[in-house]
GROMACS .gro file of C-alpha atoms in nm:
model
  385
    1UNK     CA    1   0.000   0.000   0.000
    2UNK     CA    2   0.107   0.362  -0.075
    3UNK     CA    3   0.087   0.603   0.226
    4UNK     CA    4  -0.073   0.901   0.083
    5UNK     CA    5   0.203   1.145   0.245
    6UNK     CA    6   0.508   0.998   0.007
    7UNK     CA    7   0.464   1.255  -0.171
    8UNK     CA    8   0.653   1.461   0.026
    9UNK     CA    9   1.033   1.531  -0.034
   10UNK     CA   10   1.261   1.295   0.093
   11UNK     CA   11   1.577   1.338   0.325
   12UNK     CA   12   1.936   1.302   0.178
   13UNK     CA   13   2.104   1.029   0.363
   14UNK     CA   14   2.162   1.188   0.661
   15UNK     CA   15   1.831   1.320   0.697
   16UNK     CA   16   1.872   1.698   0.645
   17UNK     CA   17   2.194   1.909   0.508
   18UNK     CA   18   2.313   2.138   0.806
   19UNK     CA   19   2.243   2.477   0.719
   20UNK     CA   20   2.515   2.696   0.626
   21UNK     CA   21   2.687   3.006   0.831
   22UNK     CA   22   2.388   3.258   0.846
   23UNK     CA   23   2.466   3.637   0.721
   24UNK     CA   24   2.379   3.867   0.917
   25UNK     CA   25   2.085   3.932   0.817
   26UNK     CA   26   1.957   3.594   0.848
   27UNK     CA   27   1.759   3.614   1.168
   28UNK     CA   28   1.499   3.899   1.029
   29UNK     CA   29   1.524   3.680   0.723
   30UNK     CA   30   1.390   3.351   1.009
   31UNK     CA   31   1.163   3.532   1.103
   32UNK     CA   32   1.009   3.703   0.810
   33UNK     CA   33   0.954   3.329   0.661
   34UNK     CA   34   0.667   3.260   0.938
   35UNK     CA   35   0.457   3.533   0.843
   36UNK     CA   36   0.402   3.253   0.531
   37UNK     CA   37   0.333   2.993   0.746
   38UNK     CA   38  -0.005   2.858   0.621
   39UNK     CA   39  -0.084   2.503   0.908
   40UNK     CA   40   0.019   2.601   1.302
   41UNK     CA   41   0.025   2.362   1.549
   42UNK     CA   42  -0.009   2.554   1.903
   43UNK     CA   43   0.104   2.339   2.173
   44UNK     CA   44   0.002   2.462   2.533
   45UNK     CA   45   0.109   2.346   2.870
   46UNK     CA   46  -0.093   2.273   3.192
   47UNK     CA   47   0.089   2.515   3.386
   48UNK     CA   48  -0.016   2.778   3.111
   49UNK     CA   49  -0.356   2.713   3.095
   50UNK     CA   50  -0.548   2.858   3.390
   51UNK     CA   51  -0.778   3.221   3.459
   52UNK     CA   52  -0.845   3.349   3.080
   53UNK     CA   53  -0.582   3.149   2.889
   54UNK     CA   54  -0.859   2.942   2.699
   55UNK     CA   55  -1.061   3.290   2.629
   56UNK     CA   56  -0.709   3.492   2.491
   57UNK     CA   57  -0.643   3.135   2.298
   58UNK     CA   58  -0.937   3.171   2.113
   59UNK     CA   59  -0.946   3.526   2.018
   60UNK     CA   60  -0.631   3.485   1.887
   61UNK     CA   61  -0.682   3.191   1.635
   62UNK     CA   62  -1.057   3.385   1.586
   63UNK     CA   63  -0.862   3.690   1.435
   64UNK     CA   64  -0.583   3.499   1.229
   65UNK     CA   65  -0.823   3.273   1.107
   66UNK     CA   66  -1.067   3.568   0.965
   67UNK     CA   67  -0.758   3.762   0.852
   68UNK     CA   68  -0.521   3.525   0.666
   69UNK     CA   69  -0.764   3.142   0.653
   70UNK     CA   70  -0.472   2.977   0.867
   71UNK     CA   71  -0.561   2.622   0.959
   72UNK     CA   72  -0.466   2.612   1.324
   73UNK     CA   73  -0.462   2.315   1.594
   74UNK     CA   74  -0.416   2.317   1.931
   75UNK     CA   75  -0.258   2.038   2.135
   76UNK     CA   76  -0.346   2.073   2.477
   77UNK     CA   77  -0.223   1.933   2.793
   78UNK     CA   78  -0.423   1.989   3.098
   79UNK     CA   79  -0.662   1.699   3.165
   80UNK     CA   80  -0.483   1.559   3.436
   81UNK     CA   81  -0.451   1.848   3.650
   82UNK     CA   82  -0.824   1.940   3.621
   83UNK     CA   83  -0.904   1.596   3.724
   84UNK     CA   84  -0.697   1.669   3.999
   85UNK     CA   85  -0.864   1.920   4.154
   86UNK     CA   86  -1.223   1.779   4.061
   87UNK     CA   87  -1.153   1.501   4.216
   88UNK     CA   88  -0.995   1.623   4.523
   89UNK     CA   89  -0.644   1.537   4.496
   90UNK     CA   90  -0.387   1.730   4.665
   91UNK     CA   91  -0.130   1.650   4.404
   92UNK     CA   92  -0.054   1.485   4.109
   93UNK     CA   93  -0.030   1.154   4.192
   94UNK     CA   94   0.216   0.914   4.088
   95UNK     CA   95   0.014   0.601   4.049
   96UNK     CA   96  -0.061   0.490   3.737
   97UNK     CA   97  -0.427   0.444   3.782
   98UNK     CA   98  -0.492   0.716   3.922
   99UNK     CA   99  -0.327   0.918   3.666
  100UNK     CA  100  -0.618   0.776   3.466
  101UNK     CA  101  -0.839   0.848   3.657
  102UNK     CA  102  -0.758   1.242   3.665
  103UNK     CA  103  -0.748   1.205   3.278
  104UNK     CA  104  -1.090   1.035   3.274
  105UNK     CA  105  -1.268   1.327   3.546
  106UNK     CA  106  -1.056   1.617   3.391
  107UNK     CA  107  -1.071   1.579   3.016
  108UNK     CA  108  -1.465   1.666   2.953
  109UNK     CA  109  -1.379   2.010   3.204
  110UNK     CA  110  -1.090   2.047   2.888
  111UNK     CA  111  -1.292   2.015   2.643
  112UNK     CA  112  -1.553   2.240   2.756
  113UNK     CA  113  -1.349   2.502   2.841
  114UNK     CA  114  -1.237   2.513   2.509
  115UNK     CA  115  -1.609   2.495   2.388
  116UNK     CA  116  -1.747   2.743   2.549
  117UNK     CA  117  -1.412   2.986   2.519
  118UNK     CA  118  -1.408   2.914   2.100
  119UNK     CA  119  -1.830   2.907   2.042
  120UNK     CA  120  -1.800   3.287   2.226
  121UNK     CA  121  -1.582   3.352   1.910
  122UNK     CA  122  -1.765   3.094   1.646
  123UNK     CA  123  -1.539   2.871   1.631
  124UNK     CA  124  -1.630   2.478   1.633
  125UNK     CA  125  -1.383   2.280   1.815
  126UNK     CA  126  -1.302   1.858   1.788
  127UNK     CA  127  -1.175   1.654   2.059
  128UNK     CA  128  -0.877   1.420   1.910
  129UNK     CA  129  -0.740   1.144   2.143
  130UNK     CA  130  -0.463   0.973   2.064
  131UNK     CA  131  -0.197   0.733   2.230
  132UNK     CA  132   0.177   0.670   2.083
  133UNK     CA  133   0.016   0.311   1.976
  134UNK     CA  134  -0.216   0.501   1.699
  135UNK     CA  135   0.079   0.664   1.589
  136UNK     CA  136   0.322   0.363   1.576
  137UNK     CA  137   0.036   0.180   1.335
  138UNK     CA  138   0.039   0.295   1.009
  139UNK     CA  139  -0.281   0.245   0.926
  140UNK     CA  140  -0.426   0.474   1.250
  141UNK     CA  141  -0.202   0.699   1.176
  142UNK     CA  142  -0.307   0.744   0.833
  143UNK     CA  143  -0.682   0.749   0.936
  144UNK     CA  144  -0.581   0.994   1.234
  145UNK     CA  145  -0.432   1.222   0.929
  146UNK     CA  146  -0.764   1.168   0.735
  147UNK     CA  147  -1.004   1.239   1.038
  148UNK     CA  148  -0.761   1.573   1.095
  149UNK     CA  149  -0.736   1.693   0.700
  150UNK     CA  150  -1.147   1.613   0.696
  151UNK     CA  151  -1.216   1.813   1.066
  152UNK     CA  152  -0.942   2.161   0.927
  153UNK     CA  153  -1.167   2.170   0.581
  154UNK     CA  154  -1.506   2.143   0.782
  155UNK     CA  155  -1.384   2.441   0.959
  156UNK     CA  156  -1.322   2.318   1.306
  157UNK     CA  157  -1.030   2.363   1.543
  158UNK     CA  158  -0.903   2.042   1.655
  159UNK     CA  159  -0.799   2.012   1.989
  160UNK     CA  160  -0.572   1.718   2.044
  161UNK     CA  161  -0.474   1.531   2.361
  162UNK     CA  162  -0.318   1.203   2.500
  163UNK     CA  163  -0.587   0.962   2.569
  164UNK     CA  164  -0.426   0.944   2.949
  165UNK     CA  165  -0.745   0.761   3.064
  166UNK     CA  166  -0.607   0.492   2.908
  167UNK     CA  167  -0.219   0.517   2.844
  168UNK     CA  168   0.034   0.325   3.034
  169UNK     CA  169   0.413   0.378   2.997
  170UNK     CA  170   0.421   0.130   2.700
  171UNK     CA  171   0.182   0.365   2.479
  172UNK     CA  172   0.272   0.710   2.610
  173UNK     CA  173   0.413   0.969   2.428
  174UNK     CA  174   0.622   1.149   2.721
  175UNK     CA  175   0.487   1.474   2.707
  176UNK     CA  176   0.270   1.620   2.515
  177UNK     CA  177   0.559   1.808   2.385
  178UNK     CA  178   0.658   1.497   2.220
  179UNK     CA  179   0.320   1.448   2.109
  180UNK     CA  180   0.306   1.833   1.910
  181UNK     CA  181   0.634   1.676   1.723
  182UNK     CA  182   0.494   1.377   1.583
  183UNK     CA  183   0.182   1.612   1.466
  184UNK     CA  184   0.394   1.758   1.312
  185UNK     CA  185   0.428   1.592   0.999
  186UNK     CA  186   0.050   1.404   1.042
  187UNK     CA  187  -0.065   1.791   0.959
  188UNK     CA  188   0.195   1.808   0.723
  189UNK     CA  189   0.232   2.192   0.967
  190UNK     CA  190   0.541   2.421   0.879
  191UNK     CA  191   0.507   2.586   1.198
  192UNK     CA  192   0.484   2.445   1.553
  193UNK     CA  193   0.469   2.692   1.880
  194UNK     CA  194   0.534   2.554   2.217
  195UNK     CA  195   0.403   2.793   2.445
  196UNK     CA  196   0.510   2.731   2.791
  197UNK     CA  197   0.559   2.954   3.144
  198UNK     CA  198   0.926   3.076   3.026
  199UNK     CA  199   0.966   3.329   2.753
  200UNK     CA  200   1.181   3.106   2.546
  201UNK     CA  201   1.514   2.943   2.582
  202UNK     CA  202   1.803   3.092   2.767
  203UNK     CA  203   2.128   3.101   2.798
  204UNK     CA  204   2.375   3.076   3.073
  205UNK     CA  205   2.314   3.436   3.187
  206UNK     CA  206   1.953   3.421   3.195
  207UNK     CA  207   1.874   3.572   2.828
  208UNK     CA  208   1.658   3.481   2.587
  209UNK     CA  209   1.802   3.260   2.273
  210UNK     CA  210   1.686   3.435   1.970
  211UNK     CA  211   1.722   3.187   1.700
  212UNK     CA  212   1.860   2.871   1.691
  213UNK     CA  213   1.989   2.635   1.409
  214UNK     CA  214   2.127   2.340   1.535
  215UNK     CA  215   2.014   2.210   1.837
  216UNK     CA  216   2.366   2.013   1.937
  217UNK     CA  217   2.539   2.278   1.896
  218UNK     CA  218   2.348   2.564   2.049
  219UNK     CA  219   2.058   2.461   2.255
  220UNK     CA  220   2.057   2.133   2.416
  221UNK     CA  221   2.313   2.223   2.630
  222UNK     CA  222   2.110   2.504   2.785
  223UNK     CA  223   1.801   2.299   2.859
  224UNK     CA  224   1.697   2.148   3.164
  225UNK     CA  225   1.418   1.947   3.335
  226UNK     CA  226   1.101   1.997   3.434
  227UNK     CA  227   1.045   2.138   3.768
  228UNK     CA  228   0.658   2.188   3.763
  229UNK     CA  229   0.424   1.938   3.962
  230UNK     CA  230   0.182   2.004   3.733
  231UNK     CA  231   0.281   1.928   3.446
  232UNK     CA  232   0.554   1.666   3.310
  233UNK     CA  233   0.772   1.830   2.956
  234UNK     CA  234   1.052   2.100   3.098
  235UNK     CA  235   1.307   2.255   2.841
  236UNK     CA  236   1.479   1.986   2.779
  237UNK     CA  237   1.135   1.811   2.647
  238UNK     CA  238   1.045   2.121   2.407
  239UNK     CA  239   1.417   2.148   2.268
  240UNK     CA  240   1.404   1.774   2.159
  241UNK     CA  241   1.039   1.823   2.022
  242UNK     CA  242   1.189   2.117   1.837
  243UNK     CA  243   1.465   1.886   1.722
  244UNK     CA  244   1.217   1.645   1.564
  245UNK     CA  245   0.967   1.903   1.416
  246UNK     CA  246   1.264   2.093   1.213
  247UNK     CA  247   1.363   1.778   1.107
  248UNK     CA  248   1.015   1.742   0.934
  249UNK     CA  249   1.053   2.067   0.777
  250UNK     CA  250   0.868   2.280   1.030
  251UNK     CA  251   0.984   2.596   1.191
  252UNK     CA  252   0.925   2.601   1.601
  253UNK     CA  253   0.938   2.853   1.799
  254UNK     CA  254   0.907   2.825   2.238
  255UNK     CA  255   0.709   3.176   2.390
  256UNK     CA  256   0.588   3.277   2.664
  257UNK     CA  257   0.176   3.151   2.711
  258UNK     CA  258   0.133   3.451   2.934
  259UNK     CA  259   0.270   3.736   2.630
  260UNK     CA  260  -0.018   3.918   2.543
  261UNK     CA  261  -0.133   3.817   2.161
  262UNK     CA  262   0.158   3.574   2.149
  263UNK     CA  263   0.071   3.376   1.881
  264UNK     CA  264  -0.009   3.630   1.604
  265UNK     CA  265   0.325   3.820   1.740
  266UNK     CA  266   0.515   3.504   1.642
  267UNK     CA  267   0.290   3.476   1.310
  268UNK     CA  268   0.432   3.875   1.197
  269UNK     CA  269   0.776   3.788   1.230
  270UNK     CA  270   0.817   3.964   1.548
  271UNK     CA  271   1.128   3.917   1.758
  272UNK     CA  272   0.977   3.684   2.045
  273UNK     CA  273   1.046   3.350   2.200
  274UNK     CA  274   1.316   3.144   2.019
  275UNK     CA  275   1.271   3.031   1.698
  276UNK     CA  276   1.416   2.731   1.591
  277UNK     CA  277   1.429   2.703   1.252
  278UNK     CA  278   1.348   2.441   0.938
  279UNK     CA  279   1.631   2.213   0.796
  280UNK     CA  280   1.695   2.294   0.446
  281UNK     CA  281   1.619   1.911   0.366
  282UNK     CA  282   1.325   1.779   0.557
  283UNK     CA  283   1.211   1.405   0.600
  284UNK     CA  284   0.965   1.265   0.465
  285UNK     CA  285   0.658   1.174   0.713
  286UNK     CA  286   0.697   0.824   0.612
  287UNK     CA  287   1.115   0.834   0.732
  288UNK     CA  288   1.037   1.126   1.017
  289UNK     CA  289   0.787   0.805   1.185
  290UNK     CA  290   1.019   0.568   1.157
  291UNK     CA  291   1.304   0.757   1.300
  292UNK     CA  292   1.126   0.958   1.578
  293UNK     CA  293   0.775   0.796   1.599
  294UNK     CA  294   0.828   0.422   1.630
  295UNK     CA  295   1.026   0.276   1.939
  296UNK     CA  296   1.303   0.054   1.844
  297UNK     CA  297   1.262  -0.366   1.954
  298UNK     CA  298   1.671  -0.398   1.984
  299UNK     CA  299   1.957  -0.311   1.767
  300UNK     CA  300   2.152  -0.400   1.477
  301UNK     CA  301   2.515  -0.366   1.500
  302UNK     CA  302   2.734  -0.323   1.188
  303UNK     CA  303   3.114  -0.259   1.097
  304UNK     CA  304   3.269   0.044   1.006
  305UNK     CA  305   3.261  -0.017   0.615
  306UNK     CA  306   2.863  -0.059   0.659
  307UNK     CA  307   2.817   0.222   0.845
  308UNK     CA  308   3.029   0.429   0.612
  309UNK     CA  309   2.836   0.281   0.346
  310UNK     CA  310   2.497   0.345   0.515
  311UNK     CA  311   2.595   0.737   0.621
  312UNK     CA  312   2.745   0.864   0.294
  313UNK     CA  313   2.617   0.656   0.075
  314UNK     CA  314   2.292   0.546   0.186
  315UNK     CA  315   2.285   0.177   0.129
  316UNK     CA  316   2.112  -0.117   0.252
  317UNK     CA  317   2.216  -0.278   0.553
  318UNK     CA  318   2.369  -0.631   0.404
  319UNK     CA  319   2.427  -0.961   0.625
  320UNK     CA  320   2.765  -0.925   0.576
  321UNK     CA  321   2.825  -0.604   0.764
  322UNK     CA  322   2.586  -0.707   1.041
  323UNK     CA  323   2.838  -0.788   1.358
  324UNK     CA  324   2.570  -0.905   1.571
  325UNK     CA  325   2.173  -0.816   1.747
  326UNK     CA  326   2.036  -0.669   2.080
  327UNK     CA  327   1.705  -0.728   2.202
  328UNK     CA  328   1.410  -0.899   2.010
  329UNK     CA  329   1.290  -0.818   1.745
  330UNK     CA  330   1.033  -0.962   1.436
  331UNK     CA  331   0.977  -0.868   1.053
  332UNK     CA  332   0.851  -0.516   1.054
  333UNK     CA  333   0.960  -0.367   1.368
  334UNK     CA  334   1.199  -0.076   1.410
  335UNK     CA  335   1.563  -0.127   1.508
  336UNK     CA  336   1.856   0.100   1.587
  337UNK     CA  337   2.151   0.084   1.384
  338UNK     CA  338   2.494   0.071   1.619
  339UNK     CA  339   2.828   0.131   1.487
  340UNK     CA  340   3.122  -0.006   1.611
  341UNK     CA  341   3.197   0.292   1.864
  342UNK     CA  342   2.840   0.193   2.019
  343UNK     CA  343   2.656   0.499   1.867
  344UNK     CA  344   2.315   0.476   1.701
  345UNK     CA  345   2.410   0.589   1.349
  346UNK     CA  346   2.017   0.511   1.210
  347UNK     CA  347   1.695   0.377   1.272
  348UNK     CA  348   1.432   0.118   1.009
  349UNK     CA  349   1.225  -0.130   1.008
  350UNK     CA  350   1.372  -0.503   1.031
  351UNK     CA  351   1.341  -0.704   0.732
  352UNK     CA  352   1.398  -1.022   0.934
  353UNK     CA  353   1.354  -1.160   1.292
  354UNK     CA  354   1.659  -1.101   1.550
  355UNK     CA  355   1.707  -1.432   1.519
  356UNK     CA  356   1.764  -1.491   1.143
  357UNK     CA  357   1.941  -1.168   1.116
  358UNK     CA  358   2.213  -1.361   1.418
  359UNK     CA  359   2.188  -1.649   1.216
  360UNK     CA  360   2.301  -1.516   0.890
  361UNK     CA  361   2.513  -1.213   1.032
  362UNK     CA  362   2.870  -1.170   0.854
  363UNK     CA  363   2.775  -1.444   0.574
  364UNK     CA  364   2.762  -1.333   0.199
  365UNK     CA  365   2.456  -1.371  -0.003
  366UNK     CA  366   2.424  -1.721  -0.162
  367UNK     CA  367   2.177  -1.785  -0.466
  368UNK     CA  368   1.910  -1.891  -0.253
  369UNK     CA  369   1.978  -1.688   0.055
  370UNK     CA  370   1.857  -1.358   0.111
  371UNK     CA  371   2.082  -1.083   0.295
  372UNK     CA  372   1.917  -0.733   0.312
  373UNK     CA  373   1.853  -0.730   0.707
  374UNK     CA  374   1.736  -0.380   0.624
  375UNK     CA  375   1.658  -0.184   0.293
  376UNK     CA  376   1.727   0.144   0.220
  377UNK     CA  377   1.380   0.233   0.194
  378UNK     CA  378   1.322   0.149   0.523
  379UNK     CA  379   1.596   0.308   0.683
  380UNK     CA  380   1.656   0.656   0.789
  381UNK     CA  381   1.992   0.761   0.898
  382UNK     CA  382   2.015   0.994   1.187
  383UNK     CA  383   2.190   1.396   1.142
  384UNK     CA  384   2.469   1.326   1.343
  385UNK     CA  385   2.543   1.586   1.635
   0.00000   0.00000   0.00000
């Protein structure tokens, strides 16, 4: 079957060219390219979300809507703490099932929150609930792209969530955060805000990071954890999901929830938040899931003249080059690539069980043997930091 998103442009090898020394006028030039930014993802924190945060919200995508027909969707955490305090809890609790159970009591207070704040500007708004197992199956996640396209042409906002009511550790995403980024590419968006409870990201002396272009280089380093009982996705947790979402060809930028008129701010190219911006040569959504959606069953380990070949050259992974397997693993499911050095080089999709691939590792292809443990086509080399 054909997903219907291959029709995006493909990655080179490494999955995106790093972009070259900016000029100095590069960062007006940044962020003069999101005033053309046509599908926004807003992604908006529990800590951000209290007094008239859903009311400012919806004015905002109200008036950019009416003014320039942006499609605009909203990923919301915020369940779990308002099942907190309907339910009576003093604190977020740790237990898993009562994690649910905050998710079960707090999501319909979400969800009309946003329906009452969005009808007062006449805007229709759709619940979406998904878990990371709809977005590790290919066909949910195609329907989930359908049921999203479909609910942005009707004219409604969608308002997506985790289904925490009933998520365990196997199926969650992390963070919503994390959830925003693998969005991402289902709305095929080229721009992603994380709004959260800091003005942006900042650097050792407490400023804000203007623009940033690799992440490795100039950002991860600065990031911490999350601090908040409330909610769960610190800096660290929106750098990474900026990572992944310029990787699939979208801008992101992190603000401050509480900036008046944030949003269309960001949307004229003003100088707010941090904006980190688009690689030159984005994956397609078909290699972005497979690198940064699935969750790799064990590990393929190759020599150095296959991982050369696989990083500069992009080649299938042969039996030959295959030094051994971790973990277990069947036909189908994702698997890190290891070089020699122990570092994960590239992720795809097994084209044989952990076993066979053991069985037939440094052995050359025979007539009636077959020795692609992983094709090209299904594998997706990672940048390298």
């Amino acid at each position: 079957m054909v997903d219907p998103e291959d029709h995006t442009a493909a990655a080179g090898a490494a999955g995106g060219a790093r972009a070259a020394e900016p000029a100095p006028d590069a960062e007006p030039a940044a962020r003069a390219a999101l005033k053309r930014c046509r599908r926004v993802i807003v992604k908006i924190g529990s800590k951000s979300l209290s007094g008239d945060a859903w009311d400012r919200l919806a004015a905002e995508v109200a008036a950019l809507r009416g003014r320039s027909g942006r499609s605009l969707v909203i990923v919301s955490s915020g369940a779990i703490a308002l099942g907190v305090a309907k339910l009576g809890l003093k604190s977020r609790p740790k237990d898993m099932a009562w994690l649910q159970a905050a998710a079960a009591a707090g999501q319909s207070v979400l969800m009309q929150r946003y329906e009452e704040a969005f009808g007062k500007v006449g805007l229709l708004v759709a619940q979406v609930l998904l878990t990371h197992a709809d977005l590790a199956d290919r066909t949910r996640t195609n329907n989930a792209r359908n049921a999203l396209a479909a609910l942005l042409e009707a004219g409604a906002v969608p308002i997506i969530n985790e289904n925490d009511a009933v998520a365990v550790e196997e199926i969650k995403f992390g963070d919503n955060d994390q959830l925003a980024a693998m969005v991402t590419p289902l709305c095929e968006a080229d721009l992603l805000i994380l709004l959260s409870d800091v003005e942006g990201l900042l650097d050792g002396d407490g400023r804000r990071v203007p623009v940033v272009r690799s992440v490795a280089r100039e950002a991860r380093h600065l990031a911490g954890g999350s601090t908040s009982g409330v909610g769960t996705g610190g800096m660290a947790s929106k750098v990474e999901a900026a990572r992944r979402a310029t990787l699939a060809g979208s801008h992101v930028v992190i603000a401050g929830a509480r900036e008046p008129n944030i949003v269309t701010r960001i949307l004229s190219g003003e100088d707010v938040g941090t904006l980190f911006t688009a690689v030159p040569q984005r994956l397609s959504a078909r290699k972005h899931w497979i690198a940064y959606t699935l969750r790799p069953r064990g590990a393929i380990l190759v020599d150095r003249g296959a991982a050369e070949a696989i990083s500069a050259k992009n080649r299938s992974i042969l039996a030959v080059g295959v030094l051994g397997v971790r973990g277990t693993f069947l036909p189908g499911d994702a698997v890190a690539v290891v070089d020699p050095e122990g570092t994960e080089i590239a992720r795809g999709l097994a084209r044989m069980s952990a076993s066979d691939a053991a069985r037939i590792a440094r052995k050359k292809r025979d007539d009636a043997g077959e020795d692609v443990v992983i094709h090209r086509d299904d594998l997706v080399v990672l940048p390298s930091e």
